[in-house]
Every structure is written in C-alpha cells, then in structure tokens.
XYZ file of C-alpha atoms in Angstrom:
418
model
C -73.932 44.120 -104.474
C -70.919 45.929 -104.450
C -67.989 43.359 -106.242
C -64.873 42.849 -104.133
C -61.683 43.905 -103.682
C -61.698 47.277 -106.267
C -58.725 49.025 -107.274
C -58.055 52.487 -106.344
C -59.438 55.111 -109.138
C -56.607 56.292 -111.491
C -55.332 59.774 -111.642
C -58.011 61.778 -114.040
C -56.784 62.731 -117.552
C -56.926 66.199 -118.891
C -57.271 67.293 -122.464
C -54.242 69.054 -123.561
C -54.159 71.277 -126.572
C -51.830 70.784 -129.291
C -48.811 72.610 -129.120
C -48.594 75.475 -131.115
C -45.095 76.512 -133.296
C -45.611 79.927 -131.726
C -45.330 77.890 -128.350
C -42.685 76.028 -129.363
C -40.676 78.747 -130.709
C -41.304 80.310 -127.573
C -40.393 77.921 -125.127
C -36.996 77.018 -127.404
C -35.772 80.359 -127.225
C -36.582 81.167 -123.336
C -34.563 77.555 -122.572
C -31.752 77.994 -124.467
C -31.534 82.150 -122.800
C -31.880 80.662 -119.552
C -28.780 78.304 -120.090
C -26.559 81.606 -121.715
C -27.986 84.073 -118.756
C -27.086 81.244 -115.838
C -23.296 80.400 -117.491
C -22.752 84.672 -117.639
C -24.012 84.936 -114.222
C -21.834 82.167 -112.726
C -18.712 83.632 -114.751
C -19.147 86.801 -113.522
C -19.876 86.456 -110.418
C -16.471 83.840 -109.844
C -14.316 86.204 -111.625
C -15.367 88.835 -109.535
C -14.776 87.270 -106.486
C -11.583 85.841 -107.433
C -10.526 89.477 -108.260
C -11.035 90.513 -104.886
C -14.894 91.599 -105.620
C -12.917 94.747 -107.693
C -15.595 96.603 -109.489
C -13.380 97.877 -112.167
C -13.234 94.265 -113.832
C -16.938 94.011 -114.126
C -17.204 95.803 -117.503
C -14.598 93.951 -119.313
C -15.902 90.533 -117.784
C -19.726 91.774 -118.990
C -18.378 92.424 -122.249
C -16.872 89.243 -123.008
C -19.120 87.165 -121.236
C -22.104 88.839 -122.836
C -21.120 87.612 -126.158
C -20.318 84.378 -125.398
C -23.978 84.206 -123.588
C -24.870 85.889 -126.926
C -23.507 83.117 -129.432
C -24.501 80.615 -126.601
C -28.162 81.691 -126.658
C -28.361 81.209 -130.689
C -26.814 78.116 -130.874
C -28.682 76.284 -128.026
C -31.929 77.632 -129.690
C -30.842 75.751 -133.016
C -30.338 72.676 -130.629
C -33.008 72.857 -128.572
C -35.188 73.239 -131.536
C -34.001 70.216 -133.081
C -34.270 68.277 -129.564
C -30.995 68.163 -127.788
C -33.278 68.695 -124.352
C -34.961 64.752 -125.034
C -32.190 63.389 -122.928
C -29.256 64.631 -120.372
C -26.450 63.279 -122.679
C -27.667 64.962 -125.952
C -28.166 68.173 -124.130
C -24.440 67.543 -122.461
C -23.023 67.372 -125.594
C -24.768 70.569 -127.454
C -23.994 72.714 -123.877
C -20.139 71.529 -124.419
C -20.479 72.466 -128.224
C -21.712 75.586 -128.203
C -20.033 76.772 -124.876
C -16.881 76.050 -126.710
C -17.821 78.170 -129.716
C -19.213 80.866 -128.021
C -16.107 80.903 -125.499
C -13.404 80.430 -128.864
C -15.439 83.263 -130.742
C -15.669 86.299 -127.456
C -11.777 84.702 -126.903
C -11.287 85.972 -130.029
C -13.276 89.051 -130.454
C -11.389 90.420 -127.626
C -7.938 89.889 -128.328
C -8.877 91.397 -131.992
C -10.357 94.258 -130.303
C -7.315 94.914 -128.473
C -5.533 95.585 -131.526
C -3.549 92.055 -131.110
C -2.099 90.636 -134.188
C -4.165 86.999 -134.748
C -0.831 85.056 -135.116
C -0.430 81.073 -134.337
C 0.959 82.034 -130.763
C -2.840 84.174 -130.232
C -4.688 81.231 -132.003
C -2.634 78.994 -129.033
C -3.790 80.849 -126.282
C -7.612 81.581 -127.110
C -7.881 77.441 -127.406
C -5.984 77.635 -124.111
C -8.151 79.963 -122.869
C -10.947 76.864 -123.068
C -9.590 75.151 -119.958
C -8.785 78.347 -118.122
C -10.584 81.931 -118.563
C -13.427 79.924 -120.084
C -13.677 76.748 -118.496
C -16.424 78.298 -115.408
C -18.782 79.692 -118.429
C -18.490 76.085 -120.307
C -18.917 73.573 -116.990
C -21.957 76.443 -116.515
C -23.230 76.264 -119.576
C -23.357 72.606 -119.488
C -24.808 71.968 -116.177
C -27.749 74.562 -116.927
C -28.028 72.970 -120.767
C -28.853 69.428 -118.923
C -30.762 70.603 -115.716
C -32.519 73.887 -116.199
C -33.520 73.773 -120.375
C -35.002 70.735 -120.245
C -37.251 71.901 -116.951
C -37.802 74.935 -118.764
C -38.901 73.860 -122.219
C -41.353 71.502 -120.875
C -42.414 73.758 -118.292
C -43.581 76.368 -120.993
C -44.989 73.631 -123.164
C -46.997 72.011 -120.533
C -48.183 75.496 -119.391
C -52.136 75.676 -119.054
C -53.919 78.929 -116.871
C -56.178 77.942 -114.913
C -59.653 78.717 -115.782
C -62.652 79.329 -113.407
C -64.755 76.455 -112.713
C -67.560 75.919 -115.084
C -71.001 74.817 -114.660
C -72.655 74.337 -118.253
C -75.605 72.139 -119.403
C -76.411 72.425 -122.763
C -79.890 71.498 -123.394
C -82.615 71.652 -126.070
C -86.558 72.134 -125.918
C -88.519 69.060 -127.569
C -89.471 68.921 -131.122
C -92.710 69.375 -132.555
C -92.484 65.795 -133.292
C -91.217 64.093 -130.271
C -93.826 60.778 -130.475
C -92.124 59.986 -133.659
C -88.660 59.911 -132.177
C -86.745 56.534 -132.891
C -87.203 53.446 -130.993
C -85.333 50.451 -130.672
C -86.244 48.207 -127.936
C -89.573 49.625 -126.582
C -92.703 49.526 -127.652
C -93.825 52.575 -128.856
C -96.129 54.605 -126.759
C -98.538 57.652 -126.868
C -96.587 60.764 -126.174
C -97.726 63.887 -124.434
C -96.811 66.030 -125.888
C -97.383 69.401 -123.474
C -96.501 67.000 -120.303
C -92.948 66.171 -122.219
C -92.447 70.341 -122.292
C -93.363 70.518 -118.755
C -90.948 67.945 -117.489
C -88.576 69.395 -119.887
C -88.992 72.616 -117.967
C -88.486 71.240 -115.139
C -85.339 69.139 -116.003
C -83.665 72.429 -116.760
C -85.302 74.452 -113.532
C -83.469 71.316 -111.557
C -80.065 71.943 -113.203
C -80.612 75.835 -112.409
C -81.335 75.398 -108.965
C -78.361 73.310 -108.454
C -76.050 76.261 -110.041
C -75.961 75.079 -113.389
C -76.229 77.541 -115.975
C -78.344 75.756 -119.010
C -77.364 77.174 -122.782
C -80.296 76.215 -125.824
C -79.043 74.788 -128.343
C -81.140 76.248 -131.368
C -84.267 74.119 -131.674
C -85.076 71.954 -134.216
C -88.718 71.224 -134.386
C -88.737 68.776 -137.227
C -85.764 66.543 -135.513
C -87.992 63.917 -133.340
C -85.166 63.291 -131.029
C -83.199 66.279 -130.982
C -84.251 66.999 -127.285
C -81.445 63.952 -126.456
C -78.811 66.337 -126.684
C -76.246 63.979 -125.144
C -75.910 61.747 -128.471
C -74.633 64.737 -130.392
C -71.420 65.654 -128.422
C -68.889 64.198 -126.133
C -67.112 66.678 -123.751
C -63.335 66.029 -121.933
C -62.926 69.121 -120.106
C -61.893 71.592 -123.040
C -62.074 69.150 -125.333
C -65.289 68.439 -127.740
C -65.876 64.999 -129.610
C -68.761 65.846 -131.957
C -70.445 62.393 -132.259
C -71.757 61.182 -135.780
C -74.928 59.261 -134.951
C -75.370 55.661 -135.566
C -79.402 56.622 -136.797
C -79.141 58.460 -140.047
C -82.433 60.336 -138.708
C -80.255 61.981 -135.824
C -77.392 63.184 -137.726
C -78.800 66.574 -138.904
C -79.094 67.361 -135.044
C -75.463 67.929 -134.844
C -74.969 71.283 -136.820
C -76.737 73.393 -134.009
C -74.929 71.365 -131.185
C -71.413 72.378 -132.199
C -72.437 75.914 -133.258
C -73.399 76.158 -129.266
C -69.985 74.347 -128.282
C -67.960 76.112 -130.331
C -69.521 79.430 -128.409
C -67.892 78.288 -125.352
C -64.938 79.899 -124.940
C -61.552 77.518 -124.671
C -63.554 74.146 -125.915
C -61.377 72.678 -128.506
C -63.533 70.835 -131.119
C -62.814 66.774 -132.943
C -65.372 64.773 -134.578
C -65.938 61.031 -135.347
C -66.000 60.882 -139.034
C -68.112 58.062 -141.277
C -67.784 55.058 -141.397
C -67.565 55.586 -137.541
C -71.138 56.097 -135.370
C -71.009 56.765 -132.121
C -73.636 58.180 -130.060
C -72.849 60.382 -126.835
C -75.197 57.861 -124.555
C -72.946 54.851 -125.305
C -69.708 57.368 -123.647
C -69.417 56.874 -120.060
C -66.224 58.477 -118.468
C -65.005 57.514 -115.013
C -61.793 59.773 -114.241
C -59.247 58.563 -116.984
C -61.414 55.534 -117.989
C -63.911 56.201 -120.654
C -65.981 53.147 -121.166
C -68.017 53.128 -124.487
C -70.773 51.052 -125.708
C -70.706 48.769 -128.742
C -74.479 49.479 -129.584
C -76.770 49.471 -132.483
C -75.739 53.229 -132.356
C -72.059 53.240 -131.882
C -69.277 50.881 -134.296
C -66.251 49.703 -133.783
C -65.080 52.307 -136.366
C -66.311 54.800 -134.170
C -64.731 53.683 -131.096
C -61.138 53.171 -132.934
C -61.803 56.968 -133.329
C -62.798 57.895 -130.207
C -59.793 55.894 -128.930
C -56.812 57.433 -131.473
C -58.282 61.073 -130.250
C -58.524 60.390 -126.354
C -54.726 58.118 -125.750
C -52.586 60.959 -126.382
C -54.126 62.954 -123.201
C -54.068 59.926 -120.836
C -57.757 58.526 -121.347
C -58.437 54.972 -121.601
C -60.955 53.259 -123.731
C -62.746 50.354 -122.885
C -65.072 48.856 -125.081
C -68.261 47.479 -123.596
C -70.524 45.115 -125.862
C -74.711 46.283 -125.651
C -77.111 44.213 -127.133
C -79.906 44.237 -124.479
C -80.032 48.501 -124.108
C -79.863 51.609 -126.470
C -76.673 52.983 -125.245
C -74.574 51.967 -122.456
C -75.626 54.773 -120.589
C -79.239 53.130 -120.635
C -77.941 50.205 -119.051
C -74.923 51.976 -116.255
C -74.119 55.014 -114.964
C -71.265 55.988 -113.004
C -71.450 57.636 -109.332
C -68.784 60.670 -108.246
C -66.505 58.185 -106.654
C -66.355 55.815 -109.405
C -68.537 53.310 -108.499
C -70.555 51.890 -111.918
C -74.651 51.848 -111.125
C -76.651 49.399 -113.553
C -79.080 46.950 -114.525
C -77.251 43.192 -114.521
C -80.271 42.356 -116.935
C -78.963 45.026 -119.559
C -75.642 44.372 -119.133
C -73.604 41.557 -120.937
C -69.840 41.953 -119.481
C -70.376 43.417 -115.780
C -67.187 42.278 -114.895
C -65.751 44.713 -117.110
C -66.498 47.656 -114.003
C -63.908 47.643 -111.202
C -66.508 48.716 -108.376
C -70.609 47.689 -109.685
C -73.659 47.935 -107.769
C -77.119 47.022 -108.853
C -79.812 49.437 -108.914
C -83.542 47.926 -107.837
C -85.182 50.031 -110.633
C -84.623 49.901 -114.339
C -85.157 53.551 -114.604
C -82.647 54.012 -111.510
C -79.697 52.941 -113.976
C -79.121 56.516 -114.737
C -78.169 59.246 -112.889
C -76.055 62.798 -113.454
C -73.621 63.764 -111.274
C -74.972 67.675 -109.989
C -71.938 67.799 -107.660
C -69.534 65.440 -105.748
C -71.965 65.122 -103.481
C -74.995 65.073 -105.014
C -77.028 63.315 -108.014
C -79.767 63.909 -110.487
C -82.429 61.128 -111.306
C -85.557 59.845 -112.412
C -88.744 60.130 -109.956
C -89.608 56.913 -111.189
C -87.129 54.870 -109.493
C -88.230 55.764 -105.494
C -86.089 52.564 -104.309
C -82.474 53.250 -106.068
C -83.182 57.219 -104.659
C -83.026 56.043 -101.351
C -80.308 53.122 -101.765
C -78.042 56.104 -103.167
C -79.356 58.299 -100.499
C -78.038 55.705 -97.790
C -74.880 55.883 -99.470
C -74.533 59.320 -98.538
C -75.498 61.158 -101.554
C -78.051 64.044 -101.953
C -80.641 63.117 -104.931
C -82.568 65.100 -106.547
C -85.349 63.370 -108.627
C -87.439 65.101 -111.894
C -90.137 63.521 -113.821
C -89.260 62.143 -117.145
C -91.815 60.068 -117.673
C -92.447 60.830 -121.271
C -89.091 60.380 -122.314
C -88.398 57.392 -120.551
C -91.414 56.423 -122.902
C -88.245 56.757 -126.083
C -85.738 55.434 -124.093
C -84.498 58.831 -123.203
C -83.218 59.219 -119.495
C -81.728 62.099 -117.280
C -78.212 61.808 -119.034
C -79.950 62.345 -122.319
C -81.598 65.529 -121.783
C -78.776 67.951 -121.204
C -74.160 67.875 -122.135
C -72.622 69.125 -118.852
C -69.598 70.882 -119.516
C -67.350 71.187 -116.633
C-alpha cells in the first residue's frame, strides 16, 4: 500500500560543468564593462540634459567620461576577479574605489590636456571635482558595481544552451558466455542461449518503437555479464559516473562502455576509483534524490564517492542497506512521479522511501521509465502490469526470461541517457 502522508518531490538537480578560466575571465571582464558603460551612460546623459540637451558638449563629456569608464572597466575587472561581486558591501566599496580613481585620473588628464599648469590650486579642484563634475559617474558606478555585476557575472557563469531532448539507450548484445555470468542469490540455471538473443532483440525493438534510439556498445563475447550494461555507468543528465564493479569478473566491461559515452556529444565523464565498488543497479535516482544500495556489489567507499561527486550539483545521496537482493534496483524501482515500486521481502529499510507501493510479483520490482507516461517491464509479472496500468500508466512488457534466470532485469539491459 501506498505509505501516508508523502512529501512533495524536490526540485530535480542538474549536472553543472565546471567552470572554465576562459569562462571566468569572460564573465569578469563583461561585469566589470557593464558597470563602466552604465556610469558613462548616466553621466552623459545628466550632463546633457542639464546643459540644455546642447549637442556641442557631447564630445568633451564622451571624452572624459570615456576614460574614466576606461580606468573604471580595468580596475573593476581586477576586483571582480578577486571577488568583490560575493557580497553588496564588498562590491560598494571597490565601485567607490575605482570610480574615484578613474574620476581623479580623466579629472586630471583633462586639465593637463588643456595646457593647465598642475599646481596645488589644480590638484584642489580635480579632488573637488569628486563631489561635483564627478559625483553622477561615482554614485553610477556604485549602484551598477552592487546591482548589475553581480547579476551579470553569475548570469554568464551559470549560462547553459539548451540542448535538444535526447532519447539514448545504450545497450549491448549477450556474450558468448552468458550461462556463466555471476550469480549471487539464485540458483544457477540452464541458459538459452539463442532464446536470451531473441529477447535481447526484442528488448531493444521495444526501446525503438517507443523513440529511443539504442547505441552498441562494442561486444565483448568473453565477458559473461557484459549484456547488464547498467552496472558499468551511471548517467546525471550530461554527467557520466563510470562505475568500478564490486565483481572483479565485471570490471573489464567498462573500457567499451565509456568509449560509447564519451561518443556522446556534451556527456562529461567521473569515475569511482578503488577501493570504491559500485555497481550502476544499486543507483536509483528520483529527481534530486539518488538512493544507492549498500550491496555485495557496491561499498561504502564507493558511495562516499558517488556522494563527494553528486553534492556540488544539488543531488542527494541516500544510502540504502541490501542484503536480501543483488542491487537495489533488484529489489525497487522508482515510477515517473516518484513513487518507489518494490518487494517488502527484499527490502530491509522501506521506510527509507517517502511514497512506497508493493508490487504482487517479484519480477514486477523493476520497471524503466519509456516516458512520463509510460513504463517498460517484465512479461513475467501480468499482476503488477495491470496494478500500474490502473494507476494510469501505459506498460509495455518484453520477455526476459533468461536473464531474469542471472538476476538481470529490464533496468539491466540498456543506460538511458536523457
């Protein structure tokens, strides 16, 4: 049954690239130009208005505005470089500095092009000329320095286009081998072999149909369990976790995975180094919660990874202990709104899921979300089809008989990148 009272989902996390210096430099030198452009403007424009809007006096105002703006514009990019936008007061204080320098330095270029003598009575007036000629360009200066760099600067940093929507499943035909894959809490069984390729077939004709465009990963005939894609690789939108295996059998299965993911263009690539294991089954993401399994597979080291590599882009990691399952993903699945699907018999902690319902099927524990609206699963759980049909979802079912036979499920069989 469905638990009570559950919190509203939080706001989804996004991977966000590192920032780059080029960026950086970038965005430093278009916030502090914005600041010097916005104080000339505003001096300009009030000078010229308080002149009677006499367009003789525009030149000379350009002229010495434009090199204050000038001097304004490298000094703020020093600043800002440094950080004077990480709060109003410290970017109050470097738009008062350098306002004042740039206004004292044009103040002073003028008079000397004039042909003026620089004597103590100039040197008075061109300090005067702070709280008078100047004083519009500095308040400017200042207000833009605290309201528009800041905006700015961030806006340029936090800038990411918009890429078309993506519809990948990365997938990989059996191995030669595929009756000797690993098992851990089944008995083993007689594999066939040709049947496992034909429901493999159709596993990928499914995702097709439903407007998924499947990639092969190179094949790896001598790697028993290589057709369980899912363990190798972790994807967060653009970014890649390349998972380190808990089964030293499994880890030569990764090479060929990240070749194919590095193929995709914008995916960002991390790993989980040893000591850490982690296996992509035991990764279950709901919006910006991504609950992991503490399986035979997957170690705490692995998870402290997992955790330091997800925080900074607004995931959270919840650690889920597995005893009675391969991965956690053998035990729960998640539904498009959130809700956790799973066997209570697999499951130590199901109080650990916000929103839980119990599937009637072992095999209906797993399912893979096509769309929003509908869901891929296993034919051989008829009874949780139709409970999620009743909830409102289209299912599609495939036969995956032969790889339920090595704990393998629907999640296994393919890496959706979205």
């Amino acid at each position: 049954m469905t638990s009570p009272a559950s919190p509203p989902l939080s706001a989804t996390a996004r991977y966000t690239p590192a920032i780059t210096p080029w960026r950086q430099t970038v965005a430093v030198l278009i916030s502090a130009g914005v600041v010097a452009i916005t104080a000339m403007a505003v001096a300009v424009l009030a000078f010229f208005i308080g002149n009677g809007q006499s367009p003789e006096i525009v030149p000379q105002l350009f002229g010495h505005f434009g090199l204050a703006a000038l001097v304004v514009w490298v000094l703020l990019s020093v600043a800002n470089g440094i950080g004077a936008t990480r709060s109003w007061f410290l970017a109050a204080i470097a738009g008062l500095v350098s306002a004042c320098l740039a206004a004292l330095f044009a103040t002073t270029a003028t008079v000397s092009a004039g042909g003026n003598p620089f004597t103590p009575r100039i040197f008075e007036a061109v300090l005067a000329s702070l709280v008078s000629f100047n004083l519009i360009f500095i308040l400017a200066a200042i207000a833009a320095e605290v309201f528009l760099a800041p905006r700015v600067l961030h806006g340029i940093l936090a800038f990411a286009p918009a890429r078309p929507p993506r519809q990948i499943a990365l997938v990989r035909i059996p191995a030669s081998n595929l009756d000797e894959g690993e098992l851990t809490h089944l008995e083993r069984q007689p594999v066939d072999k040709a049947r496992a390729d034909e429901q493999w077939d159709n596993y990928c004709a499914a995702l097709v149909a439903e407007g998924w465009e499947t990639i092969e990963v190179d094949a790896a005939p001598e790697l028993a369990d290589s057709v369980f894609v899912e363990d190798a690789v972790v994807m967060f939108g653009d970014l890649a976790v390349i998972a380190n295996p808990g089964a030293v059998s499994r880890r030569p299965e990764v090479e060929a995975v990240e070749r194919a993911v590095r193929a995709i263009p914008g995916v960002t690539v991390e790993r989980i180094e040893l000591p850490g294991t982690l296996d992509g089954g035991d990764v279950l993401k709901v919006e910006s919660t991504v609950y992991v399994g503490a399986s035979s597979r997957t170690n705490a080291e692995g998870i402290r990874q997992l955790r330091w590599l997800l925080n900074p882009h607004g995931y959270t990691v919840v650690a889920v202990p597995i005893t009675k399952a391969l991965h956690l993903k053998s035990a729960a699945t998640a539904l498009p709104d959130g809700t956790i699907i799973g066997d209570p018999a697999l499951l130590e902690v199901e109080s650990l899921f916000p929103r839980f319902i119990a599937v009637p099927e072992p095999e209906g524990v797993a399912v893979v979300e096509l769309s929003r609206e509908s869901l891929l699963m296993s034919a051989a759980a008829p009874q949780t089809a139709a409970m999620l049909s009743s909830l409102g979802y289209r299912v599609v079912t495939v036969d995956i008989s032969e790889f339920e036979k090595l704990e393998g499920c629907v999640t296994c069989l393919s890496v959706r990148v979205r």
